[in-house]
Amino acid sequence: MSEEKTQPVSHFIKEIIKKDLEDNKNGSRVHTRFPPEPNGYLHIGHAKSICLNFGIAKEFNGLCNLRFDDTNPVKEELEYVESIKEDVRWLGFDWEDRLYFASDYFEQFYQAALQLIKDGLAYVDHLTADQIREYRGTLTQPGKPSPYRDRTIEENLALFEKMKNGDFEEGECILRAKIDMASPNINMRDPAVYRILKASHHRTGDKWCIYPMYDFAHGLEDSIEKITHSICTLEFEDHRPLYDWFLEKLNVFHPQQIEFARLNLTYTVMSKRKLLRLVKENIVSGWDDPRMPTIAGLRRRGYTPEAIRTFCEMIGVGKSESTVDLALLEYCLREDLNKRAPRAMAVLRPLKVTITNYPEGKVEQLEALNNPEDESMGVRMIPFSRVIYIEQDDFMENPPKKYFRLSPGAEVRLKHAYYITCDEVLKDSSGQPVELLCSYDPATKGGWSQDGRKVKGTLHWVSVDHAVDAEVRIYENLFNKPNPEDAEEGKDFLSNLNPNSLEIIADSKVEPGLMEMPARTSLQFLRHGYFTIDPDSKNGKLVFNRAVSLKDTWAKIQRNTSE
RNA sequence: AGCCGAGUCGUCUAACGGUAGGACAGCGGAUUCUGGUUCCGUAUGUGAGGGUUCGAUUCCUUCCUCGGCUGCCA
């Protein structure tokens, strides 16, 4: 595992913390938390938050908790809890013994609610949900008080007790904070504190039938854990006055909420709701489909934790809504894997080549460098013989200008092997080349020529008799618009799905040494890109995912000249 | 419309009253047994107006644009 070379960059949150440290606020303690709701898989946007929270703790000698914000039993599941733990660990972060659940605090939340009632700051409201909406007013008009707003403390206490005991049905009543129905901030117009949910919770079972709302619970969770800096995304900015109100009225330890802009990526949707739809509607194969921006998907695709961490460092942290170019993520992966991934030769779309002047039955073991960027990764031996496969794209009968590859009469280098010249093209009835007859120069063994003669093209290849079959999965963006939400009138993001986001090449040929490699090994297929061995691989049947292609200058030239 | 927040190269992000810088993407070139890597070079930016100041991306002000907020979701 290599260390990120990207140095931590400062940003406004770190500046706030540095100042707090200077002022000796919180006894110079820094304690953050990552508080996912277990209602879906983590995605690259969460990675930003994880890197931020755990990264800050590390940089300032503080601590970071992993806390599940599981206050809504109808949406949350154990499967998600497990996947989240796995993903955070995989990203390289350690919460040590500080794994917490909001549901562990339910009793404390209940006591706090009681306190609010006793202080005349909360009441049980029997308005229906529709009525509450009506009474709340609008963005421009103040709300009006509920007729139940002035129930006595004793009455509220008794009613809340009944709520807790299950004497009311869902929706019959709620507990509300008594704040200000005319506040310009709608969150302050007597927000809900507790609602009745007769659902079984994945951790507390049927012990409770009332569940606290986020605004009430979250600050208390932070307070209980003595969090110093409660970092969340921008949409909670309007909730901060409420966050502060609860903590102040309850007179408990008061963490500081700080909001930052969530990550958006081009060609990607990031909301859990939409990702859930892709999964539920079988548009992708699951949460870990390599086209998903989930941590599980990126992992299966072949992304490394190092690349993701570097990316999160490079994008910065700010308060303005922004959309990062997917190309930056890809750059981070290439940069990481270029240094670390062993090279291998894989022919994705094979074209047979017979080297007519190479002895039949002869096999040579040729030496190949595993990684030119890191000689300590050593060498391997690759079998060479009379009949080999090259890439179909590496031959053209009528090549355009600047085509360096094989064509009739042209000479190219076979990587690590010999120079060959194409003498004859054998075609099928439709005119498609099916086999090339070539001759090799025995004096160029290893890919060198003594006479200083140069060849422009170098091709990868595999020996037909030694090659191993493989399935290769080529991924493109799941969406064909930079902003998938940019859909026609009346259509949604699904109308922007890229029909070519997955291409399966079933009959590729790879060099034999890859048989021994374990799943999830990252490799560079020479001249193709970075690939990883998919867990679907079975004995005798390798499956590779392309994580990201190599930069392809030739493809770019072709694109530019065709325009 | 009310409240809150945000506007700096194409994108992301620095500059905290004193030379608008970096990264990615782009373009051009060199090197190369990967049309990869590496190296070198290059273009593009402070939303608009007014003010304060010797000096404004930075402070004030008006406007404009964008985002969030009217769940018993988080």
XYZ file of C-alpha atoms (C1' of nucleotides) in Angstrom:
637
model
C 0.000 0.000 0.000
C 1.454 3.324 -0.994
C 0.987 6.543 0.894
C -0.935 9.313 -0.799
C 1.451 11.880 -2.105
C -1.248 14.494 -1.884
C -0.580 16.584 1.170
C -3.539 17.531 3.333
C -4.833 20.887 2.203
C -6.402 23.372 4.550
C -9.976 24.536 4.220
C -12.513 26.550 6.157
C -13.415 23.764 8.581
C -9.807 23.166 9.526
C -9.415 26.916 10.014
C -12.336 26.920 12.435
C -10.800 24.028 14.334
C -7.369 25.630 14.449
C -8.945 28.723 15.927
C -10.897 26.694 18.475
C -7.670 24.971 19.453
C -5.937 28.308 19.897
C -8.812 29.535 22.038
C -8.651 26.344 24.054
C -12.294 25.681 23.299
C -13.471 22.215 24.397
C -10.266 21.830 26.386
C -8.417 21.644 23.054
C -10.190 18.435 22.202
C -11.197 17.554 18.646
C -13.865 14.909 18.306
C -15.830 14.300 15.118
C -18.199 11.627 13.954
C -19.444 10.014 10.769
C -23.209 9.498 11.280
C -24.753 7.488 8.426
C -28.353 6.386 8.442
C -28.339 2.654 7.635
C -30.867 2.946 4.837
C -28.589 2.326 1.860
C -25.036 1.703 0.778
C -22.338 4.314 1.145
C -21.256 6.172 -1.985
C -18.359 8.345 -3.081
C -20.118 11.364 -1.562
C -20.038 9.657 1.808
C -16.364 8.942 1.212
C -15.817 12.691 1.138
C -17.500 13.012 4.512
C -15.650 10.009 5.936
C -12.284 11.337 4.781
C -13.193 14.752 6.173
C -14.285 13.558 9.598
C -11.699 10.847 10.152
C -9.048 12.944 8.440
C -9.617 15.904 10.737
C -9.506 13.681 13.794
C -6.197 12.240 12.664
C -4.650 15.562 11.745
C -5.576 17.230 15.029
C -4.879 14.274 17.283
C -8.553 13.820 17.929
C -11.082 11.031 17.633
C -13.805 10.154 15.173
C -16.794 7.977 15.994
C -18.786 5.801 13.685
C -22.399 6.341 14.654
C -25.473 4.919 13.040
C -28.267 7.422 13.017
C -30.981 4.802 13.187
C -34.029 6.729 14.331
C -36.404 5.600 11.595
C -37.119 1.853 11.782
C -39.211 1.761 8.624
C -36.264 2.604 6.369
C -33.354 0.980 8.056
C -31.895 -2.486 7.832
C -29.116 -4.549 9.317
C -27.672 -5.309 5.875
C -26.866 -1.644 5.490
C -25.185 -1.465 8.880
C -22.843 -4.273 7.908
C -22.040 -2.851 4.487
C -21.309 0.571 5.946
C -18.882 -0.851 8.482
C -17.125 -2.812 5.780
C -16.874 0.204 3.492
C -15.493 2.550 6.140
C -12.892 -0.040 7.109
C -12.004 -0.681 3.492
C -11.466 3.025 2.936
C -8.811 2.741 5.607
C -10.427 4.271 8.674
C -10.707 2.911 12.180
C -13.315 3.898 14.750
C -11.616 1.599 17.294
C -14.106 0.955 20.107
C -16.278 3.911 19.227
C -19.091 2.254 17.307
C -22.368 3.832 18.396
C -26.033 3.669 17.537
C -28.562 6.411 18.073
C -30.927 3.648 19.112
C -28.724 3.010 22.130
C -29.679 6.475 23.309
C -33.445 6.066 22.998
C -33.965 6.145 26.746
C -31.916 9.322 27.047
C -33.853 10.909 24.212
C -37.063 10.019 25.984
C -35.870 11.584 29.214
C -34.826 14.713 27.354
C -38.273 14.940 25.776
C -39.799 14.658 29.220
C -37.551 17.481 30.339
C -38.752 19.646 27.484
C -42.365 18.980 28.432
C -41.717 19.749 32.080
C -40.092 23.022 31.089
C -43.153 23.919 29.043
C -41.171 23.651 25.827
C -42.967 20.735 24.193
C -46.546 19.609 23.795
C -48.548 16.743 22.407
C -50.440 17.813 19.323
C -53.522 15.993 18.074
C -53.734 17.814 14.784
C -53.565 15.513 11.762
C -50.540 15.635 9.500
C -52.540 17.592 6.956
C -53.701 20.071 9.548
C -50.193 20.560 10.832
C -49.076 21.372 7.310
C -51.894 23.845 7.017
C -51.151 25.473 10.358
C -47.453 25.712 9.548
C -48.058 28.517 7.063
C -45.917 28.962 3.982
C -42.515 30.347 3.043
C -44.009 33.830 3.012
C -46.785 33.558 5.565
C -46.396 32.843 9.246
C -48.039 29.797 10.751
C -50.680 29.792 13.429
C -50.695 27.976 16.744
C -52.294 24.575 17.093
C -55.363 24.513 19.356
C -53.476 21.956 21.453
C -50.467 24.205 21.896
C -51.408 25.346 25.379
C -52.148 22.049 27.020
C -50.869 21.936 30.556
C -47.623 20.286 31.487
C -49.498 17.570 33.380
C -51.743 16.903 30.429
C -48.748 16.717 28.048
C -46.903 14.406 30.395
C -49.862 12.062 30.576
C -50.458 12.147 26.852
C -46.799 11.542 26.019
C -46.834 8.624 28.425
C -49.760 7.198 26.501
C -47.929 7.751 23.219
C -45.028 5.796 24.568
C -47.283 3.014 25.808
C -48.854 2.541 22.421
C -52.260 3.840 23.427
C -52.431 5.969 20.264
C -52.282 4.901 16.675
C -49.668 6.083 14.224
C -50.411 9.627 13.139
C -52.928 10.280 15.873
C -50.658 12.702 17.657
C -47.042 13.821 17.920
C -44.834 15.591 20.378
C -43.849 19.042 19.198
C -41.353 21.596 20.423
C -42.991 24.870 21.396
C -40.896 27.494 19.656
C -42.306 30.087 17.283
C -45.057 29.541 14.718
C -44.173 32.855 13.065
C -40.469 32.220 12.635
C -39.144 32.993 9.157
C -37.272 29.716 9.500
C -39.896 27.048 9.015
C -37.848 24.559 10.982
C -38.574 26.631 14.064
C -42.387 26.551 13.659
C -42.960 24.010 16.407
C -41.094 21.118 14.804
C -41.958 17.496 15.554
C -39.885 15.893 18.267
C -41.402 12.426 18.531
C -43.736 10.518 16.253
C -45.530 7.225 16.683
C -44.178 4.413 14.523
C -45.477 0.961 15.283
C -42.605 -0.651 13.450
C -40.019 -3.108 14.605
C -36.572 -1.567 14.889
C -33.573 -3.550 13.650
C -31.886 -3.189 17.003
C -34.490 -2.352 19.647
C -37.211 -4.593 18.272
C -40.638 -3.650 19.601
C -39.442 -1.923 22.719
C -40.439 1.486 21.402
C -43.355 2.674 19.365
C -42.315 6.312 19.470
C -39.215 7.454 17.645
C -37.362 10.779 17.854
C -37.001 13.070 14.867
C -33.609 13.858 13.382
C -33.411 17.448 14.580
C -34.047 16.474 18.160
C -31.970 13.316 18.156
C -28.927 14.366 16.220
C -27.726 17.163 18.448
C -28.311 15.009 21.481
C -26.313 12.172 19.955
C -23.470 14.586 19.318
C -23.781 15.972 22.819
C -23.818 12.567 24.494
C -20.671 11.598 22.611
C -19.053 14.956 23.430
C -18.535 15.697 19.774
C -16.762 19.026 19.361
C -17.397 19.644 15.674
C -20.512 18.213 14.101
C -19.863 18.334 10.377
C -22.784 17.899 8.012
C -23.908 18.939 4.556
C -25.360 22.249 3.421
C -29.020 21.273 3.493
C -28.842 21.248 7.293
C -27.815 24.877 7.450
C -31.419 25.920 8.062
C -31.625 23.371 10.838
C -28.717 24.755 12.820
C -30.875 27.185 14.837
C -32.982 24.208 15.865
C -29.920 22.086 16.620
C -28.743 24.896 18.849
C -32.174 25.466 20.399
C -32.543 21.896 21.688
C -29.060 21.784 23.171
C -29.465 25.155 24.787
C -32.865 24.406 26.283
C -31.698 21.045 27.527
C -28.603 22.715 28.931
C -26.222 19.993 27.794
C -22.793 19.914 26.137
C -23.094 21.904 22.945
C -21.155 20.771 19.867
C -20.756 23.139 16.940
C -22.507 22.226 13.729
C -20.580 23.131 10.567
C -21.950 22.599 7.089
C -20.046 21.893 3.856
C -21.059 21.268 0.251
C -21.762 17.668 -0.639
C -19.974 16.058 -3.547
C -21.556 15.877 -6.969
C -19.877 14.066 -9.840
C -20.460 14.403 -13.557
C -22.278 11.493 -15.225
C -23.381 10.256 -11.798
C -26.422 10.309 -9.569
C -25.667 10.423 -5.898
C -28.907 10.340 -3.954
C -29.609 7.149 -2.052
C -33.162 7.227 -3.296
C -32.066 7.164 -6.918
C -29.371 4.590 -6.317
C -31.964 2.434 -4.594
C -34.133 2.735 -7.675
C -31.318 1.566 -9.934
C -30.950 -1.473 -7.697
C -34.641 -2.226 -7.166
C -35.511 -1.850 -10.827
C -32.619 -4.110 -11.801
C -31.033 -1.468 -13.955
C -27.798 -2.487 -12.312
C -26.904 -5.861 -10.846
C -26.857 -4.625 -7.250
C -25.360 -2.081 -4.879
C -21.904 -3.318 -5.854
C -22.431 -3.152 -9.596
C -19.137 -1.699 -10.895
C -21.043 1.117 -12.581
C -22.447 2.340 -9.277
C -20.805 5.247 -7.438
C -21.157 3.254 -4.238
C -18.026 2.340 -2.312
C -18.923 -1.302 -2.908
C -19.314 -0.645 -6.630
C -16.057 1.265 -6.898
C -14.283 -1.481 -4.978
C -15.591 -4.148 -7.313
C -14.776 -1.986 -10.305
C -11.154 -1.915 -9.179
C -10.822 1.413 -7.432
C -8.356 1.498 -4.562
C -8.895 3.160 -1.186
C -5.753 5.195 -1.833
C -7.165 6.619 -5.054
C -10.436 7.532 -3.384
C -8.688 9.167 -0.452
C -6.431 11.162 -2.749
C -9.492 12.245 -4.697
C -11.264 13.402 -1.549
C -8.205 15.419 -0.608
C -7.899 16.977 -4.052
C -11.495 18.139 -4.426
C -11.310 20.338 -1.348
C -14.034 21.323 1.063
C -16.166 24.377 0.581
C -19.596 25.869 0.943
C -20.523 26.343 -2.684
C -22.502 23.732 -4.530
C -20.209 22.133 -7.097
C -19.873 19.234 -9.485
C -16.510 17.573 -9.814
C -15.395 16.188 -13.161
C -15.391 12.395 -13.145
C -12.076 12.661 -15.003
C -10.436 13.730 -11.756
C -11.505 10.531 -10.018
C -10.161 8.523 -12.936
C -6.930 10.455 -12.854
C -6.476 9.558 -9.178
C -6.928 5.869 -9.920
C -4.518 5.863 -12.856
C -1.935 7.699 -10.835
C -2.164 5.195 -8.006
C -2.236 2.065 -10.129
C 0.474 3.214 -12.526
C 2.918 2.969 -9.656
C 1.602 -0.243 -8.169
C -0.220 -2.445 -10.638
C 1.721 -5.265 -12.275
C 1.591 -5.215 -16.065
C 0.157 -8.077 -18.050
C -0.767 -8.765 -21.652
C -4.372 -9.428 -22.553
C -5.838 -9.626 -26.020
C -9.430 -8.544 -25.721
C -10.501 -9.185 -29.317
C -8.119 -11.762 -30.743
C -6.799 -11.943 -34.281
C -4.666 -14.960 -35.095
C -1.124 -14.404 -36.350
C 1.075 -17.187 -37.671
C 4.765 -16.446 -37.801
C 5.652 -18.482 -40.819
C 9.407 -18.533 -40.345
C 9.232 -19.464 -36.665
C 9.877 -23.186 -36.061
C 6.805 -25.277 -35.474
C 6.535 -26.656 -31.961
C 9.176 -24.327 -30.582
C 8.383 -22.435 -27.354
C 10.554 -19.706 -25.899
C 10.180 -18.190 -22.465
C 10.684 -14.460 -22.782
C 11.429 -12.150 -19.907
C 9.040 -9.294 -19.177
C 9.269 -6.467 -16.692
C 6.359 -6.496 -14.247
C 6.303 -2.742 -13.820
C 8.587 -0.300 -15.588
C 7.738 2.281 -12.900
C 9.070 0.026 -10.158
C 11.841 -2.411 -10.975
C 11.562 -3.968 -7.528
C 8.415 -5.646 -8.792
C 10.658 -7.927 -10.776
C 10.208 -9.876 -13.981
C 8.178 -12.816 -15.233
C 8.579 -15.264 -18.111
C 6.042 -15.348 -20.943
C 5.766 -18.183 -23.465
C 6.187 -17.299 -27.141
C 5.416 -19.598 -30.055
C 4.628 -19.753 -33.752
C 0.949 -18.873 -33.485
C -0.141 -15.907 -31.413
C -3.071 -13.578 -30.964
C -2.888 -9.855 -31.418
C -5.611 -7.270 -30.971
C -7.980 -6.871 -33.908
C -7.566 -3.100 -33.588
C -3.837 -3.501 -34.064
C -4.203 -4.459 -37.699
C -5.594 -2.450 -40.581
C -5.425 -3.459 -44.186
C -5.669 0.139 -45.364
C -4.225 2.192 -42.529
C -4.708 5.934 -42.258
C -1.773 8.287 -41.825
C 0.069 8.032 -38.514
C -1.150 4.499 -37.903
C 1.806 2.882 -36.170
C 0.402 -0.589 -35.915
C 0.395 -3.622 -38.190
C -0.638 -3.467 -41.817
C 0.466 -5.318 -44.955
C 4.210 -4.859 -45.375
C 4.600 -2.969 -42.093
C 6.964 -3.973 -39.323
C 6.062 -3.705 -35.637
C 7.462 -4.859 -32.336
C 5.820 -7.544 -30.297
C 6.332 -6.380 -26.741
C 9.149 -8.259 -25.025
C 9.492 -10.518 -28.114
C 10.443 -9.855 -31.738
C 9.875 -7.559 -34.670
C 7.400 -8.999 -37.129
C 6.345 -7.982 -40.618
C 2.950 -8.695 -42.098
C 3.241 -10.631 -45.359
C -0.271 -11.838 -46.066
C -3.848 -11.404 -44.909
C -6.259 -14.331 -44.882
C -9.927 -13.331 -44.969
C -13.278 -14.972 -44.577
C -16.033 -14.882 -47.172
C -17.181 -11.469 -45.990
C -13.752 -9.988 -46.394
C -12.931 -9.858 -42.686
C -9.307 -10.649 -41.815
C -9.210 -13.932 -39.899
C -5.514 -14.610 -39.856
C -2.273 -12.838 -40.595
C 0.806 -14.523 -41.991
C 3.873 -12.747 -40.693
C 7.606 -13.266 -40.574
C 9.845 -12.424 -37.667
C 13.415 -11.236 -37.424
C 15.313 -13.640 -35.130
C 17.902 -10.936 -34.531
C 15.385 -8.795 -32.656
C 14.785 -11.116 -29.722
C 13.608 -9.272 -26.646
C 12.316 -6.471 -28.836
C 15.676 -4.934 -29.774
C 17.358 -4.401 -33.062
C 21.160 -4.292 -33.276
C 21.119 -2.268 -36.454
C 19.343 0.606 -34.818
C 16.312 0.207 -36.986
C 13.243 1.708 -35.403
C 9.645 0.585 -35.409
C 6.882 2.953 -34.418
C 4.404 0.430 -33.106
C 4.628 -1.977 -30.240
C 1.857 -4.539 -29.878
C 0.848 -6.800 -27.029
C 0.142 -10.457 -27.771
C -0.407 -13.884 -26.243
C 0.638 -17.298 -27.468
C -2.364 -19.263 -28.747
C -1.279 -22.531 -27.164
C -0.620 -20.940 -23.805
C -3.297 -18.297 -23.569
C -6.023 -18.488 -20.949
C -9.650 -17.676 -21.716
C -11.155 -14.731 -19.965
C -14.317 -12.696 -19.841
C -13.684 -8.977 -19.804
C -16.269 -6.461 -18.688
C -15.868 -2.998 -20.092
C -17.711 -0.234 -18.271
C -18.691 3.178 -19.480
C -20.581 5.873 -17.612
C -24.004 4.743 -16.456
C -25.452 7.988 -17.798
C -24.722 9.734 -21.044
C -25.218 13.260 -19.773
C -22.833 15.138 -17.480
C -25.865 15.945 -15.385
C -28.221 12.934 -15.461
C -30.981 15.085 -13.985
C -30.995 17.139 -17.145
C -33.895 15.236 -18.682
C -36.589 16.181 -21.132
C -39.855 17.577 -19.879
C -41.820 14.845 -18.161
C -38.889 12.420 -18.033
C -36.484 11.655 -15.252
C -32.831 10.701 -14.891
C -33.510 7.164 -16.129
C -34.095 8.577 -19.606
C -30.404 9.451 -19.652
C -29.144 5.933 -19.049
C -26.268 4.982 -21.289
C -27.296 1.806 -23.152
C -23.610 0.951 -23.624
C -22.551 1.217 -20.002
C -21.618 -2.460 -19.904
C -19.956 -4.418 -22.659
C -19.082 -8.029 -22.017
C -16.301 -9.489 -24.105
C -16.669 -13.194 -23.555
C -13.703 -14.612 -25.426
C -10.621 -12.657 -24.527
C -7.202 -14.256 -24.147
C -4.798 -13.430 -21.370
C -1.311 -14.525 -20.465
C -1.240 -17.746 -18.435
C 0.336 -16.324 -15.282
C -2.912 -14.570 -14.379
C -4.545 -17.882 -13.457
C -2.771 -17.847 -10.130
C -3.863 -14.401 -9.038
C -6.492 -13.890 -6.360
C -9.739 -11.985 -6.834
C -9.496 -8.201 -6.585
C -5.902 -8.139 -7.839
C -5.310 -4.918 -9.745
C -3.443 -5.177 -13.036
C -2.545 -3.044 -15.964
C -3.352 -4.707 -19.231
C -0.745 -3.188 -21.451
C -2.137 -0.524 -23.784
C -5.674 -1.114 -22.465
C -6.128 0.080 -18.939
C -6.386 -0.985 -15.347
C -8.349 -4.127 -14.631
C -9.232 -6.113 -11.575
C -10.145 -9.748 -11.148
C -13.853 -9.962 -10.392
C -15.058 -12.292 -7.627
C -17.223 -13.978 -10.289
C -14.012 -15.641 -11.523
C -14.053 -19.382 -11.217
C -11.473 -22.061 -11.847
C -10.625 -21.949 -15.511
C -12.806 -18.925 -16.150
C -11.316 -15.581 -15.301
C -13.485 -12.481 -15.196
C -11.925 -9.043 -15.361
C -13.473 -5.641 -14.774
C -11.989 -2.628 -16.429
C -11.620 -0.029 -13.711
C -10.400 2.709 -16.015
C -8.821 2.828 -19.446
C -5.347 4.123 -20.105
C -5.276 7.546 -21.653
C -5.593 6.955 -25.356
C -3.897 9.567 -27.514
C -4.510 7.556 -30.667
C -8.242 7.424 -30.044
C -8.175 11.160 -29.479
C -6.375 11.781 -32.762
C -8.937 9.670 -34.558
C -11.777 11.500 -32.872
C -10.334 14.912 -33.723
C -9.621 14.073 -37.345
C -13.050 12.585 -37.919
C -14.721 15.740 -36.707
C -42.481 35.792 -2.564
C -39.916 35.148 2.949
C -35.511 33.138 5.343
C -30.662 31.039 4.821
C -26.402 30.177 1.881
C -23.109 30.530 -2.392
C -20.868 33.190 -6.832
C -12.609 33.133 -8.850
C -9.928 29.650 -15.579
C -14.183 24.538 -18.997
C -14.218 21.886 -13.768
C -12.648 21.813 -8.569
C -9.958 24.884 -5.380
C -6.195 28.817 -3.242
C -5.112 34.001 -2.429
C -7.951 36.417 4.778
C -6.378 44.872 1.921
C -0.496 44.256 -1.517
C 2.242 40.074 -8.259
C -4.994 36.170 -9.161
C -1.775 30.511 -7.933
C -2.452 24.962 -8.126
C -4.815 20.475 -9.849
C -7.826 18.017 -13.490
C -9.553 18.590 -18.417
C -7.671 21.028 -23.271
C -3.856 22.319 -26.756
C 1.502 22.008 -28.545
C 6.233 19.654 -28.139
C 10.305 16.207 -26.220
C 11.420 11.342 -24.367
C 9.657 6.262 -24.478
C 10.044 -1.576 -26.119
C 2.754 0.552 -23.498
C -0.089 6.006 -28.941
C 0.860 4.519 -21.243
C 4.312 6.960 -17.858
C 7.634 11.143 -17.420
C 9.260 16.055 -18.829
C 8.682 20.921 -21.023
C 5.599 24.663 -22.930
C 0.731 27.084 -23.590
C -4.404 29.441 -23.580
C -8.601 30.420 -20.582
C -10.987 33.336 -14.578
C -12.569 37.357 -9.923
C -21.322 37.849 -12.009
C -22.670 43.585 -12.701
C -22.765 48.634 -10.955
C -21.506 52.087 -7.146
C -18.522 53.284 -2.835
C -14.195 53.141 1.038
C -8.736 52.894 0.077
C -2.323 54.722 -2.283
C -4.144 49.806 -3.486
C -10.287 45.558 -3.480
C -11.165 38.665 -5.398
C -10.922 40.378 -0.225
C -14.434 45.671 3.245
C -19.433 48.448 2.490
C -23.755 48.933 -0.789
C -27.389 47.986 -4.665
C -28.544 44.570 -8.189
C -28.158 39.847 -10.850
C -27.657 34.528 -10.935
C -27.680 29.788 -8.636
C -28.825 26.371 -4.499
C -31.557 24.884 0.071
C -36.026 25.297 3.093
C -43.414 24.768 3.399
C -41.838 15.402 5.946
C -45.008 12.788 11.599
C -37.347 11.493 6.275
C -32.251 12.052 7.404
